[in-house]
Amino acid sequence: MEIFKKILMAILLLTTTIISGCSAIESIFEAGFWAGLIGAIIVILVIWAIVKIIKAIGK
């Protein structure tokens, strides 16, 4: 019975560690997705502004 308790505690500890690790990895990739999306939007806006400035200078 004592071995069963030790095995059960080891399984619970292992699953808790794995679940929290997966959650951390998921949040990192989700944050990376949003940071990449915002970065892409900023780059597009900067390029658009440069094109507008160049067109205004050319007139």
Coordinates of N, CA, C and O in Angstrom, one line a residue, residues 3 6 10 12-14 26 31 44 49 59:
I3 N 3.8 1.6 -1.4 CA 4.3 1.8 -2.8 C 3.3 2.5 -3.7 O 3.6 3.3 -4.5
K6 N 3.2 6.2 -3.1 CA 4.4 6.8 -3.7 C 4.2 7.0 -5.2 O 4.6 8.0 -5.8
A10 N 3.9 10.4 -7.3 CA 4.8 10.7 -8.4 C 4.0 11.0 -9.7 O 4.4 11.9 -10.4
L12 N 0.9 12.2 -9.9 CA 0.3 13.5 -9.7 C 1.3 14.7 -9.9 O 1.0 15.7 -10.6
L13 N 2.5 14.5 -9.3 CA 3.5 15.6 -9.5 C 3.9 15.7 -10.9 O 4.1 16.8 -11.4
L14 N 4.1 14.6 -11.6 CA 4.5 14.6 -13.0 C 3.5 15.3 -13.9 O 3.8 16.1 -14.7
E26 N 2.4 27.5 -24.2 CA 1.3 28.0 -25.0 C 1.2 29.6 -24.9 O 1.0 30.3 -25.9
A31 N 1.7 35.0 -27.1 CA 2.3 36.4 -27.0 C 3.1 36.7 -28.2 O 3.1 37.8 -28.7
I44 N 4.1 48.0 -41.9 CA 3.3 48.4 -43.0 C 2.9 49.9 -42.9 O 3.0 50.6 -43.9
A49 N 3.8 55.5 -44.7 CA 4.1 56.9 -44.4 C 5.3 57.3 -45.3 O 5.3 58.5 -45.8
K59 N 5.9 66.2 -55.7 CA 4.9 67.1 -56.3 C 5.4 68.5 -56.5 O 6.2 69.1 -56.1

